[in-house]
Coordinates of C-alpha atoms (C1' of nucleotides) in Angstrom, one line a residue:
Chain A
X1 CA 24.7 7.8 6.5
X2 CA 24.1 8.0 10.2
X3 CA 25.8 5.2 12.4
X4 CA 23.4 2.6 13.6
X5 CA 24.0 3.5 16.7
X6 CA 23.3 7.2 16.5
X7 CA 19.9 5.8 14.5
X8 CA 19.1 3.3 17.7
X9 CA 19.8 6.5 20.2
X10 CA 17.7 8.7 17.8
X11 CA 14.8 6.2 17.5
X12 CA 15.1 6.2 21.4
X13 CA 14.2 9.1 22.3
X14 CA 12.2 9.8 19.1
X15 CA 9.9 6.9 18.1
X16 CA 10.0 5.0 21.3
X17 CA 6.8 5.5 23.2
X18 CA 4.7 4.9 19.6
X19 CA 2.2 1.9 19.4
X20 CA 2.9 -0.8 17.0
X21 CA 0.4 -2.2 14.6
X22 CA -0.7 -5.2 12.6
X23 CA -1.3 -3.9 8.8
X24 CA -3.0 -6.3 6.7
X25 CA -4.5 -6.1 3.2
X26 CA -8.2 -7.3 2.3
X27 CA -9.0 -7.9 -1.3
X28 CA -12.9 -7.3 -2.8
X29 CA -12.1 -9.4 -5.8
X30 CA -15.1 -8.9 -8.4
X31 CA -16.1 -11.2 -11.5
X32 CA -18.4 -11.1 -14.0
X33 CA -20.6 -14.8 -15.2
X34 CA -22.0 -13.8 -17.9
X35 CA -25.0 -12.9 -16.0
X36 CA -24.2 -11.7 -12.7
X37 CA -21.6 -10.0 -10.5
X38 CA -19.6 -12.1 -8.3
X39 CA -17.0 -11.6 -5.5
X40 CA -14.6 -14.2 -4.5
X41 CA -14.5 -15.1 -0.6
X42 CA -12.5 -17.8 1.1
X43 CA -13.0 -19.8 4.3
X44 CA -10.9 -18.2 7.0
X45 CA -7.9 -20.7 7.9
X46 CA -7.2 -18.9 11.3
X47 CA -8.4 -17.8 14.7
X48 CA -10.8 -16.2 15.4
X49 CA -13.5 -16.3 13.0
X50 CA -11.8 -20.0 11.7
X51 CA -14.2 -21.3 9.1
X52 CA -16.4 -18.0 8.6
X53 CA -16.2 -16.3 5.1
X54 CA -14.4 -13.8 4.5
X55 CA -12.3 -11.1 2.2
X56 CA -8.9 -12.6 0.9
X57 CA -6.3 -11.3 2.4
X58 CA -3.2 -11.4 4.4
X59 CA -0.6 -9.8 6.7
X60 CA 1.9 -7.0 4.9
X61 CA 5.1 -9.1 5.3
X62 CA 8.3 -7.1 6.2
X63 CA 10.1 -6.6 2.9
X64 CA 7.0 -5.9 1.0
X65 CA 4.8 -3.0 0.4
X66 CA 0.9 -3.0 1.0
X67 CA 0.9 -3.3 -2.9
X68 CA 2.9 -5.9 -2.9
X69 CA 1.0 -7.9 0.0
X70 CA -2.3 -7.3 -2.1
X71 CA -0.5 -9.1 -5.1
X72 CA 0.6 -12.0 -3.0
X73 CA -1.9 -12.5 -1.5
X74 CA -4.3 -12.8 -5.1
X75 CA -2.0 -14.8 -6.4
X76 CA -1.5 -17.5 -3.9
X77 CA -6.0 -17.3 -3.8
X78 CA -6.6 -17.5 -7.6
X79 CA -3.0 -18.5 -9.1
X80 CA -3.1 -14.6 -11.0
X81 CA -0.9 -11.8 -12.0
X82 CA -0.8 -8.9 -13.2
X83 CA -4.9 -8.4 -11.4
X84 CA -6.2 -4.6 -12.2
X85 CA -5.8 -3.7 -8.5
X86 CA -6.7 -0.9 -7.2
X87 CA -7.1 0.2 -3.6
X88 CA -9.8 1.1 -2.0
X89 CA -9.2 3.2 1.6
X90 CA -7.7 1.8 4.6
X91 CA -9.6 0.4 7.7
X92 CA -8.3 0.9 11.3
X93 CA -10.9 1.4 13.9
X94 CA -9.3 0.6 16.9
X95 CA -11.5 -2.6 18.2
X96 CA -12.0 -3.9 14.1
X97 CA -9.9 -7.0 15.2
X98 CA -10.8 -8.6 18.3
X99 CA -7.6 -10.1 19.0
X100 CA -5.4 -7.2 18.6
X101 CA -4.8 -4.0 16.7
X102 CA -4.9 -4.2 12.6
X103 CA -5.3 -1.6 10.4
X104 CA -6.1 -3.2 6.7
X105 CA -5.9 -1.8 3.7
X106 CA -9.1 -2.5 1.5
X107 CA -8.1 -2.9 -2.5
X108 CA -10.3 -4.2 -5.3
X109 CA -9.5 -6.8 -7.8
X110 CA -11.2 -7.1 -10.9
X111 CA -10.5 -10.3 -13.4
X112 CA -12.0 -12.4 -16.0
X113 CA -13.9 -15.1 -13.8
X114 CA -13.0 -17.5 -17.1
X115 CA -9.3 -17.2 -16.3
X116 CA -9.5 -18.1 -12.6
X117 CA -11.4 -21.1 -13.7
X118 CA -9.4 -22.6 -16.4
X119 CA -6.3 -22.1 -13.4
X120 CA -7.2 -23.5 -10.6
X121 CA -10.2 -25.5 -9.4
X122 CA -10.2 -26.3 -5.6
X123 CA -6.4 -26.0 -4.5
X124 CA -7.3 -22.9 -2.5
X125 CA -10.5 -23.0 -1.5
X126 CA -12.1 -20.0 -2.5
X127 CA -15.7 -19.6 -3.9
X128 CA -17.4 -17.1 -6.1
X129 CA -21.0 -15.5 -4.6
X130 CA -23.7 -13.8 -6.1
X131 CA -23.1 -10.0 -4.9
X132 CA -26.3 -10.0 -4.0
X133 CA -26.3 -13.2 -2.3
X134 CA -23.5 -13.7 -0.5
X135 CA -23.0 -15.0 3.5
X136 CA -22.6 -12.6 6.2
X137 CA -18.5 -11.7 6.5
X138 CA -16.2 -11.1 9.4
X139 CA -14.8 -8.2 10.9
X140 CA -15.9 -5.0 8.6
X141 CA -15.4 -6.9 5.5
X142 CA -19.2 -6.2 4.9
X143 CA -18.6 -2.5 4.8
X144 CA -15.3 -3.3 2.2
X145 CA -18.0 -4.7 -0.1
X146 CA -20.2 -2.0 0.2
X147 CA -17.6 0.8 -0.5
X148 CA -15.8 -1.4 -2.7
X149 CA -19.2 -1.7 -4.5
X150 CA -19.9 1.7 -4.8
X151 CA -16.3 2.6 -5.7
X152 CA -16.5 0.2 -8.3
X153 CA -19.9 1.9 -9.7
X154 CA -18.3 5.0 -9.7
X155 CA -14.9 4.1 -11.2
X156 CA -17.4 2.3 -14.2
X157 CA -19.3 5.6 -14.9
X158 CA -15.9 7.3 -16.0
X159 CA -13.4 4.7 -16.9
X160 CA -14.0 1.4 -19.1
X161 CA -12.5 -0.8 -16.0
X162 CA -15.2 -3.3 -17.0
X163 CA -13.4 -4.8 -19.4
X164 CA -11.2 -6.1 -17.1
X165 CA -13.7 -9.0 -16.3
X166 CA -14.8 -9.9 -20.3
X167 CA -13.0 -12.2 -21.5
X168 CA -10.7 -11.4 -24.5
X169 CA -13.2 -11.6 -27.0
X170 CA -16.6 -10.6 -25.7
X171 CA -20.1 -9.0 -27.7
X172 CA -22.1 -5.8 -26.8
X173 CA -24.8 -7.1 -25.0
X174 CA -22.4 -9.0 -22.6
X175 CA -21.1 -5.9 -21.7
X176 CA -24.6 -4.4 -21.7
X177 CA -25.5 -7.1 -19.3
X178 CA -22.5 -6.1 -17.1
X179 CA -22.7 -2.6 -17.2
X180 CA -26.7 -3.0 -16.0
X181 CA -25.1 -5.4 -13.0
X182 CA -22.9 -2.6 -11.8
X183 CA -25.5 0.2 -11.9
X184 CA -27.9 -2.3 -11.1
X185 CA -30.4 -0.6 -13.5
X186 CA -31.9 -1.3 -17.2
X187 CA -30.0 0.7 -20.0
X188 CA -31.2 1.5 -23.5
X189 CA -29.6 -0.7 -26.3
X190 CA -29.5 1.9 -28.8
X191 CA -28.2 4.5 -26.9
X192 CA -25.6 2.3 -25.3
X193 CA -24.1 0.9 -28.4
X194 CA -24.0 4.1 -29.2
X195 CA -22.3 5.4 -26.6
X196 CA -19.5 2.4 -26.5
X197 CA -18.6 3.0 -30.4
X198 CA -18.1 6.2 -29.5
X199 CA -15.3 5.8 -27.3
X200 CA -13.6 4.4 -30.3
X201 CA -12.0 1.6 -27.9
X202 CA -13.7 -1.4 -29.5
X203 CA -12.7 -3.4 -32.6
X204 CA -14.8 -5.5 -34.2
X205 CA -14.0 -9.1 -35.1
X206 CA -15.3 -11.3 -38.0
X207 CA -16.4 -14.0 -35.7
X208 CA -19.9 -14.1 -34.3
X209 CA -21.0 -16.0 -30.4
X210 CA -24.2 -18.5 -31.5
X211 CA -24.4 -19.2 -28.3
X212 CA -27.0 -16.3 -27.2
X213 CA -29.4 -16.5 -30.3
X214 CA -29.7 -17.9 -33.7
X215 CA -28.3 -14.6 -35.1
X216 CA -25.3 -14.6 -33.0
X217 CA -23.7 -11.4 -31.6
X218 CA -20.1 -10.2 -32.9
X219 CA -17.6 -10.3 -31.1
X220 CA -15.5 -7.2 -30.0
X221 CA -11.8 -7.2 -28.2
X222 CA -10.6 -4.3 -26.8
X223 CA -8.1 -1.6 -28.1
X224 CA -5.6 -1.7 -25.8
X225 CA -3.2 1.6 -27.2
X226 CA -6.1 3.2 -27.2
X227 CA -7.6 2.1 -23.6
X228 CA -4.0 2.7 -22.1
X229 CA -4.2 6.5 -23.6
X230 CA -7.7 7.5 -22.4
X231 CA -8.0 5.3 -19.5
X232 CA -8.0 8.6 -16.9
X233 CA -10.1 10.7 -19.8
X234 CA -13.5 11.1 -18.4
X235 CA -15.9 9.1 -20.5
X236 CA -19.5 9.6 -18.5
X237 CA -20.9 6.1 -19.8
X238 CA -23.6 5.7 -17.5
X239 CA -26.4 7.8 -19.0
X240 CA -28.2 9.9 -16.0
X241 CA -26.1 8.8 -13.3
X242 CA -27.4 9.1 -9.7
X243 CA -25.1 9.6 -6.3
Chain B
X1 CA -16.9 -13.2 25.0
X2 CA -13.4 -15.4 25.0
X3 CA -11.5 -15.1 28.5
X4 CA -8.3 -13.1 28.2
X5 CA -6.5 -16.2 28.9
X6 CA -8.3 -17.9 25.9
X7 CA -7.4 -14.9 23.5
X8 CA -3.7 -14.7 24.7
X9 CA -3.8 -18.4 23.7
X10 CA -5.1 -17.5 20.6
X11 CA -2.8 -14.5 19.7
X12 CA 0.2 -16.4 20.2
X13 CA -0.9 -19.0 18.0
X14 CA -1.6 -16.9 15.2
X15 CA -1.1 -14.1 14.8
X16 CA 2.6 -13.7 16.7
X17 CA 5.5 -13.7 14.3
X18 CA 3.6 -11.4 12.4
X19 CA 5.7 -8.3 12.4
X20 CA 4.3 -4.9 13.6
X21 CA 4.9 -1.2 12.3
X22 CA 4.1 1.9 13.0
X23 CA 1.4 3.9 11.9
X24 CA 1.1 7.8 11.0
X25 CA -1.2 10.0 9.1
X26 CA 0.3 13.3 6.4
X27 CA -2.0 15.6 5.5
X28 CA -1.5 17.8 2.4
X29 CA -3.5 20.9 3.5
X30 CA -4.7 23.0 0.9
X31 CA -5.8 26.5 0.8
X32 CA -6.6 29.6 -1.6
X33 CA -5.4 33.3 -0.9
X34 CA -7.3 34.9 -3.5
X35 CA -4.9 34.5 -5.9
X36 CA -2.9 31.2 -5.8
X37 CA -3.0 27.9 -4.6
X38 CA -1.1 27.5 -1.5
X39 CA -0.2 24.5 1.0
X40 CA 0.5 24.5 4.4
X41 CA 4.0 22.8 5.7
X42 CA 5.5 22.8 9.2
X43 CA 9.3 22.5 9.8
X44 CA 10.1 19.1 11.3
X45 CA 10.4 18.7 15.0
X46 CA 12.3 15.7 15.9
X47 CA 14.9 13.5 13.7
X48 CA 15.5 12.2 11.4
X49 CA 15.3 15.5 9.4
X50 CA 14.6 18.0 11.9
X51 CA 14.0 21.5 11.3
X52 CA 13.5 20.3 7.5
X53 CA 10.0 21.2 5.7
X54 CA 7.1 18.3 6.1
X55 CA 3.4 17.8 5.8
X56 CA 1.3 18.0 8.4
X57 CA 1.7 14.5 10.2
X58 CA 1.8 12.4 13.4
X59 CA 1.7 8.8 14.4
X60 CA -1.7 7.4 14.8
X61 CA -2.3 7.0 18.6
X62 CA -3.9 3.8 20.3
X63 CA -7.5 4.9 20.9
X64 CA -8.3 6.2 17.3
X65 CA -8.6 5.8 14.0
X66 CA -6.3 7.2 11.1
X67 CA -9.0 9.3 10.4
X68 CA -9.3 11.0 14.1
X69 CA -5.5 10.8 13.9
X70 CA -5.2 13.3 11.2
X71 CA -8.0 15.4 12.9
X72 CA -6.3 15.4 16.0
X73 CA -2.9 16.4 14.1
X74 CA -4.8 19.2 11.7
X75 CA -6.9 20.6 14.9
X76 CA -3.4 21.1 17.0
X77 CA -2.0 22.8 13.7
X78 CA -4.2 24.7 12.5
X79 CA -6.5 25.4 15.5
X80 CA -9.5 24.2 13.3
X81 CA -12.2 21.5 13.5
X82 CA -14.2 20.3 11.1
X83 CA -12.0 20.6 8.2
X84 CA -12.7 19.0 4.9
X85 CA -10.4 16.1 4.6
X86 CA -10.2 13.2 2.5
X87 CA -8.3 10.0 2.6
X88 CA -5.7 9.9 -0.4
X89 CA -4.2 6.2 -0.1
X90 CA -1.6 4.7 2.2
X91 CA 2.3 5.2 1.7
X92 CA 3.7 2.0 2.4
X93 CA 7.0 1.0 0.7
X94 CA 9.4 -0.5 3.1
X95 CA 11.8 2.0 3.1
X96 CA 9.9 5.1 3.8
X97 CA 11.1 6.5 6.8
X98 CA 15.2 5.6 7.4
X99 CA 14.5 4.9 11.4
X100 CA 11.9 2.1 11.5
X101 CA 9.7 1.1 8.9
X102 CA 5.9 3.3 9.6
X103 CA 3.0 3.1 7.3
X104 CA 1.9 6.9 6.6
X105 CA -2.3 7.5 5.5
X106 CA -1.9 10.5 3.0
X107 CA -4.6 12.4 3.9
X108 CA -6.1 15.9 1.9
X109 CA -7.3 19.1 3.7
X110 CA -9.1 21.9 2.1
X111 CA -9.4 24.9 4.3
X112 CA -10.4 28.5 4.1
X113 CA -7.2 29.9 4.8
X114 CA -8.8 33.0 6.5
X115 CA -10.4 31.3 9.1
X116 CA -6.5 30.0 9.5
X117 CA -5.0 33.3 9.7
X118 CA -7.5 34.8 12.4
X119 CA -7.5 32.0 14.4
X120 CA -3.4 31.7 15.2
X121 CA -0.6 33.4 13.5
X122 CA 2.5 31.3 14.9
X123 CA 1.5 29.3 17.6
X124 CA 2.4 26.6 15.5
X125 CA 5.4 27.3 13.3
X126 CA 3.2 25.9 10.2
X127 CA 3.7 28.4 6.6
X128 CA 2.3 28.6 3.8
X129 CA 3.7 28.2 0.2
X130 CA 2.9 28.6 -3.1
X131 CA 2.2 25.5 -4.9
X132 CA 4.7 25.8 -7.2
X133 CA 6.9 27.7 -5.5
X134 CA 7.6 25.1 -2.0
X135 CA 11.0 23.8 -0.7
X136 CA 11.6 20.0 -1.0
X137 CA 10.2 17.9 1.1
X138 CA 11.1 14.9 3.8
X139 CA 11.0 11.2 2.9
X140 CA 7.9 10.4 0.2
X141 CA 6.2 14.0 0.9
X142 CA 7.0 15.1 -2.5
X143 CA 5.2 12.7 -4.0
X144 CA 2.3 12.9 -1.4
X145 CA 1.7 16.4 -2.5
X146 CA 2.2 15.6 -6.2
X147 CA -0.9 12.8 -5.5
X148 CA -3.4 15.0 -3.3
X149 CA -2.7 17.6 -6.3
X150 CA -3.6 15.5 -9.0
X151 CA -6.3 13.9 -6.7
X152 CA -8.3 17.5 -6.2
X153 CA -8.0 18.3 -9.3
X154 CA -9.8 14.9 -10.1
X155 CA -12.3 15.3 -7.6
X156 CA -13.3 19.1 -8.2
X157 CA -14.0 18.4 -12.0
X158 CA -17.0 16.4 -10.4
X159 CA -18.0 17.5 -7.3
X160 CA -18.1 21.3 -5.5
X161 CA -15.3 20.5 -3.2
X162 CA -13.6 24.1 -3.7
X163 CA -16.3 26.1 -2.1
X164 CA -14.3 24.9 1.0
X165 CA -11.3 27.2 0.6
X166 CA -13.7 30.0 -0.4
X167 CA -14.6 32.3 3.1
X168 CA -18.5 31.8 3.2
X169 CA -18.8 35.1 0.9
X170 CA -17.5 35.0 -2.4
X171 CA -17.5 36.2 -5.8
X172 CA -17.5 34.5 -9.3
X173 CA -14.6 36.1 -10.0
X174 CA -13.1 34.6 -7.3
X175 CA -14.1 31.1 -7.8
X176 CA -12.9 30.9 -11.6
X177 CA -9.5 32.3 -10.4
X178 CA -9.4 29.2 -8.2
X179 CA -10.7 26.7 -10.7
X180 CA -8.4 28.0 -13.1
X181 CA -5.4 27.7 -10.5
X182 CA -6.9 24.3 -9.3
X183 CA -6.6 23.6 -13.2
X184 CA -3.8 25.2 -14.2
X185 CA -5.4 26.7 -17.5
X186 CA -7.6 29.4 -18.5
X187 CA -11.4 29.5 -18.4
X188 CA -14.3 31.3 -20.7
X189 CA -15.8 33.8 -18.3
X190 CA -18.8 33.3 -20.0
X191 CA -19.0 29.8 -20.0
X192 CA -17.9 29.3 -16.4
X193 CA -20.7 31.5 -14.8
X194 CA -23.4 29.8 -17.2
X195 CA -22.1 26.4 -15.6
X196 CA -21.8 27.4 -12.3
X197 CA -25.1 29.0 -12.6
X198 CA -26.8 25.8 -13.6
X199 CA -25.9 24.1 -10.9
X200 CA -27.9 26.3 -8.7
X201 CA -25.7 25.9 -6.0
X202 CA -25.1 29.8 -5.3
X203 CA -27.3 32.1 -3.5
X204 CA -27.0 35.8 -4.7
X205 CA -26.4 38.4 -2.1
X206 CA -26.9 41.8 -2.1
X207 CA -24.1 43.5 -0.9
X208 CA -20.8 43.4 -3.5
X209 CA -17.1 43.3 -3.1
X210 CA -15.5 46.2 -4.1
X211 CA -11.7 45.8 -3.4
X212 CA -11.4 44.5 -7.0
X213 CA -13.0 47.0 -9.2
X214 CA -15.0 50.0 -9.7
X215 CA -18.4 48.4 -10.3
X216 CA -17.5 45.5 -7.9
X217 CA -18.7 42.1 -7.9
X218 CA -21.9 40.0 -6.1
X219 CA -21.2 38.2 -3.1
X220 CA -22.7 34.8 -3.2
X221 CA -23.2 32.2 -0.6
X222 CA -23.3 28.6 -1.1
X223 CA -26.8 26.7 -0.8
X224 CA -26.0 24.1 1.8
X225 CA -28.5 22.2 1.3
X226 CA -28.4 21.8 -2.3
X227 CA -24.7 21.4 -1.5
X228 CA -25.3 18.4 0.8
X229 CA -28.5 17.2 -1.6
X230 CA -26.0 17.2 -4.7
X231 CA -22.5 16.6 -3.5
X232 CA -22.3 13.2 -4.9
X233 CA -24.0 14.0 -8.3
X234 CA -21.2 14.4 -11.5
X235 CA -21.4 18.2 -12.3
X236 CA -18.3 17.9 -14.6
X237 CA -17.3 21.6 -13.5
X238 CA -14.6 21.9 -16.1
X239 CA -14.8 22.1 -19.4
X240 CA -12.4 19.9 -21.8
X241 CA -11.1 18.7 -19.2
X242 CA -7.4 16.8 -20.1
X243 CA -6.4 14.0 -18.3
Chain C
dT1 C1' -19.5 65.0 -18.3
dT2 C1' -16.4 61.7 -19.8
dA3 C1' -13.0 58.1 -19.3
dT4 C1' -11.8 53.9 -17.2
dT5 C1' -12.1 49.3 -15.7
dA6 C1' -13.7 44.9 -14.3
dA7 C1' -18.3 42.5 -14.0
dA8 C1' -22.1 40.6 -16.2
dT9 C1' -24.4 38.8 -19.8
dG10 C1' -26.3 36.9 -25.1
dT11 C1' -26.0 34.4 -29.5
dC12 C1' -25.4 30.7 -32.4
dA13 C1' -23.7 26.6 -34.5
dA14 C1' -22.2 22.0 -33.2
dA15 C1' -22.2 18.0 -30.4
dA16 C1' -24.3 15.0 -27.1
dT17 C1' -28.2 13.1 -25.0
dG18 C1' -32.6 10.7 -24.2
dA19 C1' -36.7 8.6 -25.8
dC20 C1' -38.6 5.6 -29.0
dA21 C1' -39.4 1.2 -33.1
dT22 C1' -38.0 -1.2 -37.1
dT23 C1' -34.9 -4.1 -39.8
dT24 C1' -31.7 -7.9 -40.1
dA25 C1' -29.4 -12.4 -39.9
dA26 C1' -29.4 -16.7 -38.6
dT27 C1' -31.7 -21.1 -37.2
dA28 C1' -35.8 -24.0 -36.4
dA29 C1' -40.2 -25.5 -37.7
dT30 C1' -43.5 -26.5 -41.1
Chain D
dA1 C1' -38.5 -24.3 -50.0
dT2 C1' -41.2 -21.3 -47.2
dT3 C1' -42.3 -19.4 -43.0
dA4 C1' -41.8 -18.5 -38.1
dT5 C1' -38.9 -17.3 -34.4
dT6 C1' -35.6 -14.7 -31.8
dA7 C1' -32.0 -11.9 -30.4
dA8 C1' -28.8 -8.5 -32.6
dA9 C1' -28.2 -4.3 -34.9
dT10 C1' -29.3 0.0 -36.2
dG11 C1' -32.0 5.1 -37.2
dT12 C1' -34.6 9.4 -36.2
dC13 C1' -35.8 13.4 -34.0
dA14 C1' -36.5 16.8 -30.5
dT15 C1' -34.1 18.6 -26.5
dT16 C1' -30.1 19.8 -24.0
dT17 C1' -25.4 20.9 -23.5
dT18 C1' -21.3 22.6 -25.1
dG19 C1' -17.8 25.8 -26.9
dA20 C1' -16.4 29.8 -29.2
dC21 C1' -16.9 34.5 -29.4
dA22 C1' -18.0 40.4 -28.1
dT23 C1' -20.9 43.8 -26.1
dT24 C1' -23.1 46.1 -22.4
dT25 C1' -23.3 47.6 -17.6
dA26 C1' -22.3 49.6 -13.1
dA27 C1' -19.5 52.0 -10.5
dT28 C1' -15.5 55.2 -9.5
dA29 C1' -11.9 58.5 -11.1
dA30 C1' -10.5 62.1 -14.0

DNA sequence: TTATTAAATGTCAAAATGACATTTAATAAT
DNA sequence: ATTATTAAATGTCATTTTGACATTTAATAA
């Protein structure tokens, strides 16, 4: 190891001269009602923009990667762990932040809207939106939900991420429901059940949801050796996909 | 707008104590000779590590983007513009770099590495290497190139990205050797051309290339149009493909 | 004229897809 | 007890796509 003196002269002469940046992390945190897709936006505590909605998110502290700042900062907005994170590209137009340079890096979070409710109810004050009906953002957080969006459609055609936002035990046409929210388009029962046995991820369980219709729907929980071993197989479950 | 007193006011209030990094961009630049896969690496100009083998990289500069960054960086390198390129994800762990902690965007480049050739030999002490046969790399690099590899191989099983390290006339022959080397496995003549056929992306040409055999093989161009219409459609260009 | 060599192409069985309607299981109403 | 109601669950068939496999073709060299 080089003395930290020879590393002060080298960053000197090498390094010196080189902008420094803000990096922060924005999270697109998407849930699933039942009915409708939902994203998860907080009331900005700080200047400027204090009191507009926005993205969760948070400065990339010191000791921590950007990883690491996307996990804190979900955690300490919907008391979580162990989130499906995943991220999404980073943003760093010069002028994004009005104040001064930050590059943020975009990630989306997917979890069981259930879960966050049961947790917390108002100690951070976060709210879940319609997707479709959501107030206007700051910064370029719009354009995160839009690529986050279509990332997630994408991502959803090939790999069963969805389940990340069923609850444990959930039925067909709840995830028939969700998978038609995504692609925002109407999908063929038949063929979709179909489609889903055939993945062989499912297991079905001997107790039935009442709550839909007098026949009741079974309920299904996932595989999980089996989803951890094909999640990066390629299992095209959005029939005639278009760009 | 806030007065520049105002925003000072502001910025000290919030957002100081927030520490600040630096910020570069690595590209992984790919490129086909006809035979194997190749990447391009530059030897290191200033410490730590001098002189040893690196991506192409550079620190992103005040007035752009990452993205113009590693245009900037590939344009000085290679001599080219308009190169495909494609954001990979951010390399941020704490420890990255042994000077001062800098945030790297991983960025991939496909390029037609004639166009390279022509256009400078040495200017820039940039070579190219085998795939499988490069030296080690500095800092995280190793693990860059290990991502960008795994991430085109994603990408071209569903979209025609590896026309762009084709010269604008090329054979079948030619592409299937660099599916199968973007693949790392063996292809059914038969069935590739049928696929590749079907996506009527190609546009026969008259004249053939005749370096490779007696009877020679078609030239084809790409249909750019089609190729723009279509890029974001899922082609699923390889068959079986493992994960 | 024949031999050589890589390029180009055809067939068939199996699997996957898309379009479409009926049956089933439970509860509620009579 | 019977019937009506409602969403869940499932089946069929024609078309398309896939994967496995071998022969023909076009040019040059001998």
């Amino acid at each position: 190891m080089k003395s930290s003196r020879t590393l002060n002269r080298i960053k000197m002469i090498e390094y010196s001269g080189q902008p420094h940046y803000l990096v922060a992390v924005d999270c697109i945190v998407f849930g699933f009602d039942g009915e409708h897709l939902k994203i998860l936006l907080v009331k900005r505590g700080l200047e400027p923009e204090i009191n507009k909605w926005s993205l969760i998110g948070g400065f990339v502290g010191a000791q921590e990667s950007p990883d690491d700042a996307a996990n804190r900062v979900l955690k300490k907005n919907t008391g979580l762990e162990g989130i499906y994170l995943e991220q999404l590209q980073i943003y760093g137009e010069p002028q994004r932040d009005p104040i001064e340079r930050t590059l943020s890096v975009g990630y989306f979070a997917l979890i069981d809207i259930n879960k966050y409710q049961t947790q917390l109810s108002d100690d951070y004050h976060a709210e879940w939106f319609l997707i479709n009906d959501r107030p206007k953002l700051i910064f370029d957080h719009d354009q995160m939900v839009a690529d986050a969006r279509k990332k997630l459609r994408y991502k959803a055609a090939l790999h069963p991420i969805l389940f990340e936002m069923l609850p444990k035990k959930f039925t067909i046409p709840q995830l028939q429901i969700l998978f038609e929210e995504v692609n925002d388009t109407k999908i063929d029962t038949r063929n979709f059940s179909r489609k889903i046995s055939s993945t062989g991820l499912l297991i079905k369980l001997a107790e039935k949801d009442k709550s839909g219709s007098k026949k009741g729907a079974f309920y299904f929980k996932l595989d999980k050796k089996k989803y951890n071993a094909n999640f990066q197989a390629f299992l095209n479950l959005i029939p005639n996909l278009k760009p």
